[in-house]
Amino acid sequence: MKAGVVVFPGSNCDHDCYHVLKHVLGMDTVFLWHKDADLKGVDLVVLPGGFSYGDYLRCGAIAKHSPIMQEVTEFADKGGYVLGICNGFQVLTESGLLPGALLRNRELKFICKYVNLRVDNAGTAFTSRYADGEIVRIPIAHAEGNYFASEDVIKELEDNNRVVFRYCDEYGETSEGSNPNGSINGIAGIINKSGNVLGMMPHPERCAEEIMQTKDGFHIFESLRKVIKGVL
Amino acid sequence: MKAQVFVKFKNGVLDPQGQTILGAVNRMGHDFVKDVKVGKFFEIEIEKCENVEEKLKEIANKVLANPIIEEFRIEIDGDN
Amino acid sequence: MKAQVFVKFKNGVLDPQGQTILGAVNRMGHDFVKDVKVGKFFEIEIEKCENVEEKLKEIANKVLANPIIEEFRIEIDGDN
Amino acid sequence: MSMYDTFRYPEVTAEAARGMGLKPEEFEHAKKIIGRTPNYIELGIFSAMWSEHCSYKSSRIHLAKLPTKAPWVVQGPGENAGIIEVDGDICACFKVESHNHPSYIEPFQGAATGVGGIMRDVFTMGARPVASMNSLRFGKIDNEKTRSIFEGVVAGISFYGNCFGVPTVGGEVFFNDCYAGNPLVNAFSLGLVNKDKIFLAKAEGEGNPVIYVGAKTGRDGIHGATMASEEFSAESESKRPNVQIGDPFKEKLLLEACLELMKEDWVVGIQDMGAAGLTSSSFEMGAQSGVVLDLDKVPTREKGMTPYEIMLSESQERMLMVVRKGSEDKVKAIFDKWDLDAEVIGHVATDGYVRLRWQGEEVAALPAAPLSSEAPKYDRPYARGEYMDELNKPVDVKEPDHLKGVLLKLLAAPNIASKRWVYTQYDHMVRVGTTVLPGSDASVIRIPDSKKGIALSADCNSRICRLDPRTGGMAAVAESARNVAVSGARPRAFTNCLNFGNPEKADIMWQFVEAVEGMADAGKALDTPVVSGNVSLYNETEGKGIYPTPTIVMVGVIDDVEKAVTSTFKLEGSNIFLLGENTDEIGGSEYLSIIHGIEKGTPPKIDLAKEKSLINLLVEAAEKSLMLSAHDTAEGGLAVALAEMCFGEKQMGVRINLEDDMRTDHLLFAETQGRVIAEVGGLNSAAFEKLAEKHGVKCTQIGTVEGAHIVIKHQGRTVIKAEVQEAADKFLNTIGEWMK
Ligand SMILES: Nc1ncnc2c1ncn2[C@@H]1O[C@H](COP(=O)(O)OP(=O)(O)O)[C@@H](O)[C@H]1O
Ligand SMILES: [Mg+2]
């Protein structure tokens, strides 16, 4: 099995994702250059965090037009696993692989800190190593993570259990106070209909090792490794 | 030749920046201001060519605005 | 009553956003676009009162624009 | 008409020279060096190169007193940044630099471009930046203008650093009225580089091309270096020069492209364009062999720019490099991959001259080396201000009855309160290297492919510096070293940013000399040389100078990064030890300032030998994993330090018994140097005490971690009992509340 991390100009969590996939999980991992229309035969594509094109227009707006994204879209349509983290999530919504959009944080400021997340769907390929309702601590680092979608889209997401992560307090309750950015229903991560494309604002790669404040992000990568191994 | 594209949030999309500015302006004592909405505009310099409007629409739709949350308006300067 | 304030960089001030968008649009094959400058605009809803223009100027100078690097233009809708 | 004449420059006279900041005798000296009157372009170059900012003319002879050598120092002061060894061939490259004046004019962009500038200094040397810090000084937070500057500066740093993708792992913020008209923004960057991959600014090999890369040149910040060398006046605020706009995205591309290029062996020398732009970079590079530049080939952003403007522009995100002849196309291909333009704008010469041409015709020519080596150098008169006697008079205040209230007030004092409102706006975790996050005494980052880590702390208490600049200079070094050691790392070297007022005033110059000498003594005693730094003078607005502010950023190395120690309590029931001694030295404290409104007295003395023993003890105790947590006492003294330790992820209480024979308020709030509070588990306590004894450090058990209150008894009497939750709220939220 093989993982690929896309590098857009301005990506800055690309090396972090590469490090975790390759050195922590021991996966065969490659970088995928945005100008190349070539996925190098990977089984998992990670769209990393950062500021593609400086986020100068809208986050992810320019990146979606790169040659690699054509390939990623085809790959996703065929059922390939795609994980978008932070800016990667924004690229996924901009490209239409996931619904909705990410607006500026309610307080208009960049926020970098650990938050509590509730795993609301542990039945996905990305979350099988968690339990439903489990509370995990994973950091966020964004200025535009305020998830927005029209009412019917939100309803569809909720009805079909497609909200995978939600901001919550230490007891697992969602509330105004535990919602760092104003996202509708405290949404922190969602999955597509067919369950192979996940976008999330928090950064699991920042807490996937013993030395970090938590190791709670590790299980996303571990879940994926299990699933992909099973496929092959 | 010049064109301008104006992009703003659709109705119903929350605009926290506008609300923050409204608050600041009111606190300055300007009660006559009742609402503020924030948008972006792009001043574009273009070479004269065919279907300028079509092409700009495409650029606006695909790049400058996100149709899920934003709407846009194009103005093309008549001169030149 | 409505007003609009348009804010953009003064001439000669670097506009990294505009340059980045220009590059992207060109790389997408739209060579007819020669330059892009990015600005903000504010749609302001106001109650009719005296010296509206004066007051808006003050607001633009203090809140909406950074006069050191930006310039602005005010449009007040005649209607209502 | 010659090409030069087409630009219609004004005539060069002593008057014109003065207008650009050159003194009459400096202008005469310039004429002597080149044997004729410089033309207008050349005059601009002299003025920039000989500005205080670029030439260090008032500070050079004193900076020479600082220790700069140690076996682990690879590159001392003089290059873009200093370099020390951290693990075998892996080196750390770092520097701090001021961006005070630009940040006052336009806080957001000024701070942003300050961050960009210091990062370029680091990656110019071949190092990948891995951590940033900043040291900020503002007026009082209850002032609206101050808050807007503070807000803008933090947003600017956040904008640039976050986008660029380097974690901002720590820093300091200090509020005092003296900075109201002259805030300080000092930015620090640290990068990692392999010893055999270090690049320097040099142009060698006749005919090797000089390549310009990065952003186009505009009319930004022309004469910024000269501006940084003048006092502020109402006039300069209205004369606002073109503000530079930061483009972190372009700089990120520049970084990746440069590092990719540096893997090859085509680069001969490389230099970023910082203060005085193309002028200082070309003269630095050309110092040995000289260079010829075709200025009309420099990519410009605006029409009609002339050689003078091109040479003096301070547009950001630009680099100059000399590469091997024949590698031009390969170099361009790498920049092209990153969507950057690279332009050949000249070549290396042999005659030691920098020659500037326009459409092939020479328009200026100056000998490169003499402009630096013969730059003015002043031994300015210095004398202790007469007002010092009054300032240092012993302070006598009435002891308040309600010490809990004092503690809570101090915890909410902006200089003491948590700076999390600041650092949550910075991405401090990107690069997955930050293992001790901001909020502790030092931040710690791990080093890829190594077991080791780097600990960093930025410090300066300018109130102490004002009352006693020599002690203040020492204290800045000692405190930053202590912060690093408390985290378990051995302090190795530091970089400094010397922010002072107008050096032409004897009392200010005295502050400078005293502070530098104090810093030098501390550096020698603690075995921590200075490897890089920056001087920012003329920090005055309308004649009112700032407090002397010699900021230090200390860099330490911890052998096993997993053994780093943080500053908040971990375990109910563990023992609390005080290392060092309490003394009755209340002068210059935050307590006097906040509670009594007095900034006077004699600040606590420093015993450098004891500081050294304390550091040795802390490093060894961490190595042996004896401490659960540790925190030094600083602003607010013992009581504040103890309270801060209660405010961890999980809040914990503490019970303390103090027996010292002195006034309770002095005991609790004096900022006596050389003290650390350590939390040690019961099983390790005997070993810890023994280790302290071995190092000759006084070690007293003063209490235990216990309950949900901060309880402090003095000679049997309970003097403070505060709920941890209540105290934590004050500490954590005050700044955020102000900034709402
Ligand atoms: N400007 C800043 N940027 C980032 N972190 C900061 C800043 N100012 C303070 N901090 C962080 O807040 C914590 C407390 O700072 P400070 O009170 O200066 O500590 P100390 O007294 O130990 O030197 C440190 O971890 C520091 O890194
Ligand atoms: Mg400390």
Coordinates of C-alpha atoms in Angstrom, one line a residue, chain D residues 251-430:
Chain D
E251 CA 8.7 34.2 0.6
K252 CA 7.7 30.6 1.1
L253 CA 8.3 29.9 -2.6
L254 CA 11.6 31.7 -2.3
L255 CA 12.6 29.5 0.7
E256 CA 11.7 26.3 -1.0
A257 CA 13.4 27.3 -4.2
C258 CA 16.6 28.5 -2.5
L259 CA 16.9 25.4 -0.3
E260 CA 16.4 23.2 -3.4
L261 CA 19.0 25.2 -5.2
M262 CA 21.5 25.0 -2.3
K263 CA 21.5 21.2 -2.5
E264 CA 23.4 21.6 -5.8
D265 CA 26.9 23.1 -5.8
W266 CA 26.1 25.9 -8.2
V267 CA 25.7 28.7 -5.6
V268 CA 28.9 30.6 -4.8
G269 CA 27.3 33.2 -2.5
I270 CA 23.9 34.4 -1.5
Q271 CA 22.6 37.4 0.3
D272 CA 19.1 38.6 1.1
M273 CA 18.0 42.1 0.5
G274 CA 17.1 43.6 3.8
A275 CA 17.7 47.0 5.2
A276 CA 19.1 49.3 2.4
G277 CA 18.1 46.7 -0.1
L278 CA 20.3 46.1 -3.1
T279 CA 22.8 48.6 -1.8
S280 CA 23.8 46.6 1.3
S281 CA 23.5 43.2 -0.4
S282 CA 25.7 44.2 -3.4
F283 CA 28.3 45.9 -1.3
E284 CA 28.4 42.9 1.1
M285 CA 28.8 40.5 -1.7
G286 CA 31.2 42.6 -3.7
A287 CA 33.4 43.3 -0.7
Q288 CA 36.3 41.1 -2.0
S289 CA 36.2 41.1 -5.8
G290 CA 33.6 43.7 -6.7
V291 CA 30.6 43.3 -8.9
V292 CA 29.1 45.0 -12.0
L293 CA 25.3 45.4 -12.0
D294 CA 23.1 46.4 -14.9
L295 CA 20.4 48.1 -13.0
D296 CA 18.1 48.4 -15.9
K297 CA 17.8 44.6 -15.8
V298 CA 16.4 44.6 -12.2
P299 CA 12.7 43.6 -12.4
T300 CA 10.6 46.6 -11.3
R301 CA 7.1 46.9 -10.3
E302 CA 6.6 50.5 -11.2
K303 CA 7.4 52.5 -14.3
G304 CA 10.2 54.9 -14.5
M305 CA 12.3 53.8 -11.5
T306 CA 15.7 55.3 -11.5
P307 CA 19.1 53.8 -10.4
Y308 CA 18.9 55.7 -7.1
E309 CA 15.5 54.3 -6.3
I310 CA 16.4 50.8 -7.4
M311 CA 19.5 50.8 -5.2
L312 CA 17.7 52.0 -2.1
S313 CA 14.3 50.3 -2.4
E314 CA 13.5 48.0 0.5
S315 CA 11.0 45.9 -1.2
Q316 CA 10.6 42.6 0.5
E317 CA 11.1 39.0 -0.5
R318 CA 14.1 39.5 -2.7
M319 CA 17.5 37.7 -2.9
L320 CA 20.8 38.2 -4.7
M321 CA 23.0 35.3 -5.5
V322 CA 26.2 34.6 -7.4
V323 CA 26.3 31.2 -9.2
R324 CA 28.9 29.3 -11.2
K325 CA 29.2 30.5 -14.7
G326 CA 27.2 28.1 -17.0
S327 CA 24.7 27.0 -14.4
E328 CA 22.3 29.9 -15.1
D329 CA 19.7 27.8 -17.0
K330 CA 19.7 25.1 -14.3
V331 CA 19.2 27.8 -11.7
K332 CA 16.4 29.4 -13.6
A333 CA 14.7 26.0 -14.0
I334 CA 14.5 25.5 -10.3
F335 CA 13.0 29.0 -9.7
D336 CA 10.6 28.3 -12.6
K337 CA 9.4 25.2 -10.9
W338 CA 8.4 27.4 -8.0
D339 CA 6.9 30.0 -10.3
L340 CA 9.6 32.6 -9.5
D341 CA 11.5 34.8 -11.9
A342 CA 15.2 34.8 -11.8
E343 CA 17.1 37.5 -13.7
V344 CA 20.8 37.8 -14.4
I345 CA 21.6 41.4 -13.5
G346 CA 25.4 41.5 -13.5
H347 CA 28.6 39.6 -12.9
V348 CA 31.5 39.3 -10.5
A349 CA 34.5 41.7 -11.2
T350 CA 38.1 41.7 -10.0
D351 CA 38.8 45.3 -9.1
G352 CA 36.9 45.4 -5.9
Y353 CA 34.5 48.1 -7.2
V354 CA 30.7 48.0 -7.3
R355 CA 29.9 49.4 -10.7
L356 CA 26.4 50.3 -11.6
R357 CA 25.4 50.5 -15.2
W358 CA 22.3 51.7 -17.0
Q359 CA 21.8 50.6 -20.6
G360 CA 25.5 49.6 -20.6
E361 CA 26.8 52.9 -19.4
E362 CA 28.3 53.3 -16.0
V363 CA 26.3 55.7 -13.7
A364 CA 28.0 55.0 -10.4
A365 CA 31.2 53.3 -9.1
L366 CA 32.4 52.9 -5.6
P367 CA 35.1 50.8 -4.0
A368 CA 33.3 48.1 -2.0
A369 CA 35.5 47.4 0.9
P370 CA 36.3 50.9 2.2
L371 CA 32.6 51.7 2.5
S372 CA 32.4 49.1 5.3
S373 CA 35.9 49.2 6.7
E374 CA 36.1 52.9 6.8
A375 CA 32.5 53.5 7.9
P376 CA 32.3 56.1 10.7
K377 CA 32.9 54.8 14.2
Y378 CA 32.2 56.9 17.2
D379 CA 33.2 56.6 20.8
R380 CA 30.3 58.7 22.0
P381 CA 30.6 60.4 25.3
Y382 CA 28.7 58.7 28.1
A383 CA 27.9 59.5 31.7
R384 CA 25.5 58.4 34.3
G385 CA 22.4 60.7 34.4
E386 CA 22.1 62.8 37.4
Y387 CA 18.5 61.7 37.8
M388 CA 19.8 58.2 38.7
D389 CA 20.4 59.0 42.3
E390 CA 16.8 60.0 42.7
L391 CA 15.6 56.8 40.9
N392 CA 17.7 54.5 43.0
K393 CA 16.7 55.9 46.4
P394 CA 15.3 53.2 48.7
V395 CA 11.6 52.8 48.4
D396 CA 9.4 52.7 51.5
V397 CA 5.8 51.7 51.1
K398 CA 3.2 50.7 53.6
E399 CA 2.5 47.0 53.7
P400 CA -1.0 46.2 52.4
D401 CA -3.2 44.2 54.7
H402 CA -4.9 42.2 52.1
L403 CA -2.2 40.1 50.3
K404 CA -4.6 37.8 48.5
G405 CA -6.0 40.8 46.7
V406 CA -2.4 41.9 45.9
L407 CA -1.7 38.5 44.4
L408 CA -4.9 38.5 42.3
K409 CA -4.1 42.0 41.1
L410 CA -0.6 41.0 40.1
L411 CA -1.8 37.9 38.3
A412 CA -4.1 40.2 36.2
A413 CA -1.3 42.7 35.6
P414 CA -0.7 42.7 31.8
N415 CA 3.0 42.1 32.2
I416 CA 2.3 38.9 34.3
A417 CA -1.0 37.7 32.9
S418 CA -0.9 34.8 30.4
K419 CA -0.1 35.8 26.9
R420 CA -2.3 33.1 25.4
W421 CA -4.4 35.7 23.6
V422 CA -1.2 36.3 21.7
Y423 CA 0.1 32.8 21.1
T424 CA -3.2 31.2 20.1
Q425 CA -3.1 33.5 17.1
Y426 CA 0.2 32.0 16.1
D427 CA 0.5 28.6 14.6
H428 CA 2.9 27.2 17.2
M429 CA 2.7 23.6 16.2
V430 CA 3.2 23.4 12.4

